Amino acid sequence: MKFSSWSIAFAACAALSATPGYAQGVKIGILNDQSGVYADYGGKWSLEAARMAVEDFGGEVLGQKIEIVTADHQNKPDIGVSIARKWYDVDGVDMITELTTSSVALAVQELSREKKKIDIVVGAATSRITGDACQPYGFHWAFDTHALAVGTGGALVKSGGDSWYFMTADYAFGYALEKDTSEVVQANGGKVLGAVRHPLNSSDFSSFLLQAQSSKAKVVGLANAGLDTTNSIKQAAEFGIVAGGQKLAGLLMTIAEVHGLGLQAAQGLVLTEAYYWDRDDKSRAFAEKFFKRTGRMPNMIHAGTYSSTLSYLKAVKAAGTKDTEAVAAKIKELPVDDAFASGKVLANGRFVHDLYLFEVKKPSESKKPWDYYKLLATVPGDSAFPTAAASGCPLTK
């Protein structure tokens, strides 16, 4: 039997399209903690935000359907990398985003470098992502430990909180947040009296809180997040830490944790977020759509995942291709202006935008559901984040 060159080429293309890793369409992966300490902080709510971005974009790009896949990395780098590797090699995933938990994000970022795939970190905080661990196709979207340190740490030192003791989550994120905040405290004339590290997802913070209390530091810096932060604050109340004159600083808190605590327990806390649902018309419109779907208001991770997904799709459209090099270049070239934030993307992959210093309202000050924050100050993006040249990213040298 004879085959024409056309039929051979057609058969080859059909085989290629059926091969794992050559899936048709544009596929985005939402990889985060969906069952553990960060499940409310990001979790299934970030997935819903990504779906909203796809719908708002129109459901397809370059004539191809947009698909979202999702998985729970359980805050374990080995599980996160295993999922990401399968997504890249077998399932044809083009971009992974959200990536709560710094240790997982750093591991997936290295795999993405190896596979020449785009990742956009939203929920993880370590500033190393666009610092010494940067890669050509890696981006960091909502916030980082440097920005949180400048916002919350800088403000508290300037208002008299000039001695600090840290309670730090014992992994990459906690170390980075403690380090960056310590540097801001010391640069503003404050002192760091010590630190204690606790395991991720602790249930008993009593021994750590007693050490913080005995330090006599004016500020106890909580270099943790999610349920670890809310449990720290609840147990600190039992020990009378705030009543005794020390101030708690939630260095990474979002409206999800404030809602979990309730205003009675959270009132007076100072925190930095990159997004607040009631800030302007754009943020309110997004939040109201999100609330109808989820029954809760979004935090900066949820809104940031909407933005990262939308920005990726806009870059694919502008590039006219899914090619990683071309899309990564477009993400860095295109300005960002959406319901989450407005700003620019630097050569190291850092999305630079304003952040906001908030104080949690007293129950008597809240006028409606989810009316939780008083704006104390706007932290300009150029102050919150270092330049690409100063970030330590090897790509910029």
Short mmCIF file of C-alpha atoms in Angstrom, two decimals:
data_model
loop_
_atom_site.label_atom_id
_atom_site.label_comp_id
_atom_site.label_asym_id
_atom_site.label_seq_id
_atom_site.Cartn_x
_atom_site.Cartn_y
_atom_site.Cartn_z
CA MET A 1 0.00 0.00 0.00
CA LYS A 2 1.31 3.46 -0.91
CA PHE A 3 0.89 6.58 1.21
CA SER A 4 1.07 10.11 -0.09
CA SER A 5 3.36 12.61 1.60
CA TRP A 6 0.21 14.49 2.69
CA SER A 7 -1.30 11.47 4.44
CA ILE A 8 2.00 10.72 6.19
CA ALA A 9 2.21 14.31 7.41
CA PHE A 10 -1.42 14.21 8.56
CA ALA A 11 -0.82 10.98 10.48
CA ALA A 12 2.28 12.47 12.10
CA CYS A 13 0.36 15.56 13.20
CA ALA A 14 -2.48 13.44 14.57
CA ALA A 15 -0.03 11.33 16.55
CA LEU A 16 1.70 14.44 17.86
CA SER A 17 -1.56 16.02 18.98
CA ALA A 18 -2.44 12.82 20.82
CA THR A 19 0.93 12.69 22.56
CA PRO A 20 0.95 13.77 26.22
CA GLY A 21 2.36 17.30 26.56
CA TYR A 22 0.96 18.42 23.17
CA ALA A 23 -2.60 19.08 24.31
CA GLN A 24 -4.72 21.44 22.25
CA GLY A 25 -5.92 24.67 23.85
CA VAL A 26 -4.39 26.78 26.57
CA LYS A 27 -4.11 25.08 29.94
CA ILE A 28 -3.54 26.87 33.28
CA GLY A 29 -2.77 25.10 36.56
CA ILE A 30 -3.87 26.39 39.98
CA LEU A 31 -1.55 24.73 42.47
CA ASN A 32 -1.99 25.58 46.16
CA ASP A 33 -2.99 24.41 49.64
CA GLN A 34 -6.64 23.36 49.55
CA SER A 35 -6.93 21.39 52.78
CA GLY A 36 -4.41 22.75 55.29
CA VAL A 37 -3.32 25.87 57.12
CA TYR A 38 -3.66 28.10 54.02
CA ALA A 39 -6.94 26.71 52.65
CA ASP A 40 -8.93 29.91 53.37
CA TYR A 41 -6.01 32.19 52.60
CA GLY A 42 -5.96 30.87 49.01
CA GLY A 43 -7.37 27.41 48.38
CA LYS A 44 -10.52 26.84 46.35
CA TRP A 45 -11.28 30.57 46.46
CA SER A 46 -8.22 31.27 44.30
CA LEU A 47 -9.45 28.64 41.85
CA GLU A 48 -12.78 30.46 41.62
CA ALA A 49 -10.96 33.75 40.97
CA ALA A 50 -9.01 32.14 38.12
CA ARG A 51 -12.25 30.84 36.61
CA MET A 52 -13.65 34.38 36.78
CA ALA A 53 -10.62 35.65 34.86
CA VAL A 54 -11.10 33.05 32.13
CA GLU A 55 -14.79 33.92 31.83
CA ASP A 56 -14.09 37.66 31.72
CA PHE A 57 -11.48 37.06 29.02
CA GLY A 58 -14.03 35.21 26.91
CA GLY A 59 -13.15 31.56 27.49
CA GLU A 60 -10.70 31.23 24.60
CA VAL A 61 -7.52 32.79 23.22
CA LEU A 62 -5.98 32.51 19.74
CA GLY A 63 -9.04 30.49 18.78
CA GLN A 64 -8.28 27.87 21.44
CA LYS A 65 -10.30 26.93 24.51
CA ILE A 66 -8.84 27.90 27.90
CA GLU A 67 -8.84 25.12 30.48
CA ILE A 68 -8.03 25.24 34.19
CA VAL A 69 -6.69 22.29 36.18
CA THR A 70 -6.10 22.31 39.91
CA ALA A 71 -4.43 20.31 42.68
CA ASP A 72 -3.59 20.45 46.38
CA HIS A 73 0.17 20.45 47.07
CA GLN A 74 -0.43 19.96 50.83
CA ASN A 75 2.37 22.46 51.58
CA LYS A 76 4.95 19.83 50.61
CA PRO A 77 7.59 20.75 47.99
CA ASP A 78 8.02 17.15 46.79
CA ILE A 79 4.28 16.78 46.16
CA GLY A 80 4.12 20.19 44.50
CA VAL A 81 6.99 19.39 42.13
CA SER A 82 5.57 15.97 41.32
CA ILE A 83 2.23 17.50 40.34
CA ALA A 84 3.88 20.29 38.34
CA ARG A 85 6.14 17.83 36.50
CA LYS A 86 3.16 15.70 35.45
CA TRP A 87 1.24 18.80 34.41
CA TYR A 88 4.14 20.01 32.24
CA ASP A 89 5.26 16.65 30.82
CA VAL A 90 2.00 14.73 30.45
CA ASP A 91 -0.97 17.09 30.67
CA GLY A 92 0.30 19.96 28.53
CA VAL A 93 -0.12 22.69 31.15
CA ASP A 94 1.24 25.99 29.84
CA MET A 95 1.37 28.07 33.03
CA ILE A 96 1.08 27.43 36.78
CA THR A 97 -0.10 30.14 39.17
CA GLU A 98 -1.14 30.80 42.80
CA LEU A 99 1.56 28.59 44.41
CA THR A 100 0.88 29.36 48.06
CA THR A 101 3.74 28.30 50.37
CA SER A 102 7.24 29.61 49.67
CA SER A 103 9.06 26.29 49.84
CA VAL A 104 6.72 24.83 47.20
CA ALA A 105 6.87 27.97 45.05
CA LEU A 106 10.68 27.94 45.03
CA ALA A 107 10.77 24.28 44.05
CA VAL A 108 8.21 24.68 41.27
CA GLN A 109 9.99 27.80 40.06
CA GLU A 110 13.19 25.79 39.59
CA LEU A 111 11.29 23.08 37.72
CA SER A 112 9.69 25.75 35.52
CA ARG A 113 13.14 27.06 34.66
CA GLU A 114 14.21 23.54 33.66
CA LYS A 115 11.07 22.94 31.58
CA LYS A 116 10.97 26.47 30.10
CA LYS A 117 7.48 27.07 31.45
CA ILE A 118 5.86 30.15 32.95
CA ASP A 119 4.91 30.29 36.62
CA ILE A 120 3.28 33.29 38.31
CA VAL A 121 3.54 33.12 42.10
CA VAL A 122 0.71 34.84 43.97
CA GLY A 123 0.19 33.31 47.41
CA ALA A 124 3.82 32.63 48.42
CA ALA A 125 5.71 35.50 50.00
CA THR A 126 9.49 35.01 49.94
CA SER A 127 11.25 37.83 48.10
CA ARG A 128 13.76 35.26 46.80
CA ILE A 129 11.31 34.43 43.99
CA THR A 130 12.38 37.56 42.12
CA GLY A 131 15.71 37.77 43.97
CA ASP A 132 18.45 35.16 43.94
CA ALA A 133 16.00 32.42 42.85
CA CYS A 134 14.60 34.33 39.86
CA GLN A 135 14.27 32.65 36.48
CA PRO A 136 13.46 33.98 32.98
CA TYR A 137 9.88 32.67 32.98
CA GLY A 138 9.04 33.24 36.67
CA PHE A 139 6.89 36.05 38.04
CA HIS A 140 5.77 37.25 41.48
CA TRP A 141 2.46 39.03 41.59
CA ALA A 142 0.59 40.10 44.75
CA PHE A 143 3.16 40.91 47.46
CA ASP A 144 6.39 39.68 48.99
CA THR A 145 8.19 39.70 52.31
CA HIS A 146 10.10 42.88 51.43
CA ALA A 147 6.89 44.80 50.70
CA LEU A 148 5.18 43.53 53.87
CA ALA A 149 8.22 44.51 55.92
CA VAL A 150 8.28 48.03 54.46
CA GLY A 151 4.54 48.44 55.03
CA THR A 152 3.84 46.98 58.47
CA GLY A 153 7.33 46.90 59.96
CA GLY A 154 8.28 50.40 58.87
CA ALA A 155 5.02 51.92 60.09
CA LEU A 156 5.16 50.35 63.54
CA VAL A 157 8.77 51.40 64.17
CA LYS A 158 7.98 54.98 63.18
CA SER A 159 5.01 55.00 65.57
CA GLY A 160 7.17 53.95 68.54
CA GLY A 161 7.38 50.17 68.21
CA ASP A 162 11.17 50.19 68.25
CA SER A 163 11.90 46.81 69.89
CA TRP A 164 10.82 43.54 68.27
CA TYR A 165 10.64 39.84 68.98
CA PHE A 166 9.61 37.42 66.22
CA MET A 167 7.47 34.30 66.23
CA THR A 168 8.46 32.72 62.94
CA ALA A 169 7.08 29.86 60.84
CA ASP A 170 9.95 27.37 60.50
CA TYR A 171 10.36 27.30 56.71
CA ALA A 172 11.45 29.51 53.80
CA PHE A 173 8.61 32.03 54.04
CA GLY A 174 9.02 32.63 57.77
CA TYR A 175 12.79 33.08 57.51
CA ALA A 176 12.41 35.57 54.66
CA LEU A 177 9.71 37.59 56.42
CA GLU A 178 11.72 37.73 59.66
CA LYS A 179 14.89 38.73 57.77
CA ASP A 180 13.25 41.43 55.65
CA THR A 181 11.32 42.90 58.59
CA SER A 182 14.39 42.85 60.85
CA GLU A 183 16.31 44.84 58.25
CA VAL A 184 13.53 47.44 57.99
CA VAL A 185 13.24 47.69 61.80
CA GLN A 186 16.98 48.19 62.21
CA ALA A 187 17.22 50.63 59.29
CA ASN A 188 14.61 52.78 61.05
CA GLY A 189 16.49 52.76 64.36
CA GLY A 190 14.75 49.86 66.07
CA LYS A 191 16.18 46.74 67.72
CA VAL A 192 15.46 43.04 67.32
CA LEU A 193 15.58 41.34 70.73
CA GLY A 194 15.24 37.76 69.49
CA ALA A 195 13.12 35.21 67.71
CA VAL A 196 11.57 31.78 68.17
CA ARG A 197 10.55 29.41 65.38
CA HIS A 198 7.47 27.21 65.37
CA PRO A 199 6.44 24.33 63.08
CA LEU A 200 3.99 24.97 60.27
CA ASN A 201 0.39 24.29 61.30
CA SER A 202 1.00 24.36 65.05
CA SER A 203 -1.91 23.94 67.42
CA ASP A 204 -0.17 25.07 70.62
CA PHE A 205 1.74 28.36 70.63
CA SER A 206 1.96 28.70 74.42
CA SER A 207 5.72 28.13 74.82
CA PHE A 208 6.51 30.47 71.90
CA LEU A 209 4.20 33.18 73.24
CA LEU A 210 5.74 32.93 76.71
CA GLN A 211 9.19 33.53 75.22
CA ALA A 212 7.87 36.52 73.28
CA GLN A 213 6.19 37.86 76.41
CA SER A 214 9.31 37.51 78.54
CA SER A 215 11.39 39.37 75.93
CA LYS A 216 9.57 42.60 76.91
CA ALA A 217 9.72 43.67 73.25
CA LYS A 218 7.22 46.38 72.35
CA VAL A 219 6.18 44.48 69.23
CA VAL A 220 5.73 40.75 68.76
CA GLY A 221 6.10 40.18 65.02
CA LEU A 222 4.10 37.21 63.74
CA ALA A 223 6.16 35.97 60.79
CA ASN A 224 3.56 33.36 59.89
CA ALA A 225 0.28 33.24 57.98
CA GLY A 226 -3.13 31.62 57.66
CA LEU A 227 -4.37 29.56 60.60
CA ASP A 228 -0.96 29.88 62.30
CA THR A 229 -1.53 33.64 62.55
CA THR A 230 -5.12 33.44 63.76
CA ASN A 231 -4.25 30.79 66.34
CA SER A 232 -1.26 32.86 67.51
CA ILE A 233 -3.50 35.89 68.03
CA LYS A 234 -6.23 33.91 69.81
CA GLN A 235 -3.75 32.31 72.19
CA ALA A 236 -1.89 35.61 72.73
CA ALA A 237 -5.14 37.01 74.12
CA GLU A 238 -5.30 34.16 76.64
CA PHE A 239 -1.80 35.11 77.87
CA GLY A 240 -2.73 38.79 78.13
CA ILE A 241 0.10 39.86 75.81
CA VAL A 242 -1.70 42.88 74.33
CA ALA A 243 -3.35 43.70 77.66
CA GLY A 244 0.15 43.72 79.15
CA GLY A 245 1.29 46.47 76.77
CA GLN A 246 2.91 44.57 73.91
CA LYS A 247 1.62 45.00 70.36
CA LEU A 248 1.02 42.14 67.94
CA ALA A 249 2.05 42.69 64.32
CA GLY A 250 0.45 40.34 61.82
CA LEU A 251 3.14 40.60 59.17
CA LEU A 252 1.16 38.57 56.64
CA MET A 253 -2.55 38.83 57.29
CA THR A 254 -5.45 39.12 54.90
CA ILE A 255 -9.14 39.80 55.27
CA ALA A 256 -9.70 36.02 55.34
CA GLU A 257 -7.83 35.76 58.66
CA VAL A 258 -9.51 38.89 60.04
CA HIS A 259 -12.90 37.41 59.18
CA GLY A 260 -11.90 34.15 60.88
CA LEU A 261 -10.88 35.98 64.04
CA GLY A 262 -13.81 38.40 64.12
CA LEU A 263 -13.47 42.13 64.84
CA GLN A 264 -13.63 41.66 68.60
CA ALA A 265 -10.36 39.71 68.54
CA ALA A 266 -8.72 41.42 65.53
CA GLN A 267 -9.50 45.07 66.29
CA GLY A 268 -6.46 47.34 66.33
CA LEU A 269 -4.21 45.00 64.35
CA VAL A 270 -2.08 46.77 61.77
CA LEU A 271 -1.47 44.91 58.51
CA THR A 272 -0.50 45.41 54.89
CA GLU A 273 -2.57 44.13 51.95
CA ALA A 274 -2.30 44.81 48.25
CA TYR A 275 -6.07 44.72 47.76
CA TYR A 276 -9.19 45.65 49.73
CA TRP A 277 -12.62 44.96 48.34
CA ASP A 278 -14.06 48.36 49.37
CA ARG A 279 -11.21 50.55 48.11
CA ASP A 280 -12.67 51.78 44.80
CA ASP A 281 -15.33 51.06 42.18
CA LYS A 282 -13.18 48.50 40.35
CA SER A 283 -12.33 46.51 43.48
CA ARG A 284 -15.97 46.61 44.63
CA ALA A 285 -17.31 45.37 41.29
CA PHE A 286 -14.94 42.39 41.29
CA ALA A 287 -15.64 41.65 44.96
CA GLU A 288 -19.40 41.67 44.50
CA LYS A 289 -19.15 39.14 41.64
CA PHE A 290 -16.78 37.02 43.73
CA PHE A 291 -19.11 37.20 46.75
CA LYS A 292 -22.10 35.99 44.71
CA ARG A 293 -20.10 32.89 43.73
CA THR A 294 -18.39 32.15 47.06
CA GLY A 295 -20.28 33.86 49.90
CA ARG A 296 -17.13 35.72 51.01
CA MET A 297 -15.10 38.76 50.04
CA PRO A 298 -11.77 38.19 48.25
CA ASN A 299 -8.37 38.90 49.77
CA MET A 300 -5.21 39.91 47.92
CA ILE A 301 -4.37 36.30 47.01
CA HIS A 302 -7.76 35.69 45.41
CA ALA A 303 -7.76 39.02 43.56
CA GLY A 304 -4.09 38.50 42.69
CA THR A 305 -4.84 35.11 41.13
CA TYR A 306 -7.56 36.73 39.02
CA SER A 307 -4.99 39.29 37.88
CA SER A 308 -2.19 36.80 37.20
CA THR A 309 -4.49 34.61 35.11
CA LEU A 310 -5.87 37.57 33.16
CA SER A 311 -2.40 39.02 32.56
CA TYR A 312 -1.10 35.70 31.24
CA LEU A 313 -4.01 35.42 28.81
CA LYS A 314 -3.54 39.00 27.62
CA ALA A 315 0.14 38.25 27.01
CA VAL A 316 -0.68 35.11 24.99
CA LYS A 317 -3.09 37.14 22.85
CA ALA A 318 -0.57 39.96 22.36
CA ALA A 319 2.22 37.52 21.50
CA GLY A 320 0.01 35.61 19.07
CA THR A 321 1.45 32.35 20.39
CA LYS A 322 1.77 30.17 23.50
CA ASP A 323 5.57 30.10 23.10
CA THR A 324 7.08 30.61 26.54
CA GLU A 325 9.79 33.09 25.51
CA ALA A 326 7.36 35.29 23.60
CA VAL A 327 4.67 35.23 26.30
CA ALA A 328 7.16 35.94 29.12
CA ALA A 329 8.43 38.96 27.16
CA LYS A 330 4.88 40.25 26.71
CA ILE A 331 4.07 39.88 30.43
CA LYS A 332 7.05 42.11 31.17
CA GLU A 333 6.11 44.56 28.42
CA LEU A 334 2.38 45.06 28.98
CA PRO A 335 1.14 47.39 31.74
CA VAL A 336 -1.27 45.85 34.25
CA ASP A 337 -4.52 47.60 35.12
CA ASP A 338 -7.30 45.44 36.53
CA ALA A 339 -9.52 44.96 39.57
CA PHE A 340 -6.53 43.85 41.65
CA ALA A 341 -3.98 46.58 40.91
CA SER A 342 -2.29 48.83 38.37
CA GLY A 343 1.43 48.78 37.74
CA LYS A 344 4.37 47.42 35.78
CA VAL A 345 6.36 44.19 35.61
CA LEU A 346 10.13 44.45 36.07
CA ALA A 347 12.86 42.51 34.27
CA ASN A 348 13.14 40.14 37.26
CA GLY A 349 9.44 39.23 37.02
CA ARG A 350 8.28 41.37 39.95
CA PHE A 351 4.88 43.04 39.44
CA VAL A 352 5.24 46.45 41.06
CA HIS A 353 2.08 48.08 42.42
CA ASP A 354 0.90 49.99 45.48
CA LEU A 355 0.13 48.30 48.78
CA TYR A 356 -1.97 49.61 51.65
CA LEU A 357 -1.40 49.85 55.38
CA PHE A 358 -4.63 49.13 57.24
CA GLU A 359 -5.83 49.06 60.83
CA VAL A 360 -8.60 46.62 61.69
CA LYS A 361 -11.71 48.46 62.85
CA LYS A 362 -13.37 48.14 66.22
CA PRO A 363 -16.76 46.38 66.09
CA SER A 364 -18.46 49.73 66.74
CA GLU A 365 -16.75 51.27 63.69
CA SER A 366 -17.90 48.62 61.21
CA LYS A 367 -20.98 49.77 59.31
CA LYS A 368 -21.74 46.70 57.18
CA PRO A 369 -20.63 43.07 56.66
CA TRP A 370 -16.94 42.77 55.73
CA ASP A 371 -16.35 46.46 56.58
CA TYR A 372 -13.14 45.66 58.42
CA TYR A 373 -10.34 48.10 57.48
CA LYS A 374 -9.31 51.70 58.06
CA LEU A 375 -6.72 52.94 55.57
CA LEU A 376 -3.68 54.35 57.37
CA ALA A 377 -1.35 54.87 54.43
CA THR A 378 -0.66 53.96 50.83
CA VAL A 379 2.75 52.36 50.28
CA PRO A 380 3.89 53.29 46.74
CA GLY A 381 5.05 50.32 44.68
CA ASP A 382 8.46 51.84 44.04
CA SER A 383 8.98 52.04 47.83
CA ALA A 384 7.49 48.63 48.60
CA PHE A 385 9.59 46.65 46.12
CA PRO A 386 13.30 46.95 45.25
CA THR A 387 14.37 47.72 41.70
CA ALA A 388 15.26 44.78 39.50
CA ALA A 389 18.92 45.78 39.73
CA ALA A 390 18.79 45.84 43.54
CA SER A 391 16.78 42.61 43.90
CA GLY A 392 19.72 40.21 43.67
CA CYS A 393 18.25 38.57 40.55
CA PRO A 394 21.12 37.27 38.35
CA LEU A 395 19.07 38.02 35.21
CA THR A 396 19.46 41.76 35.78
CA LYS A 397 23.26 41.80 36.00
#
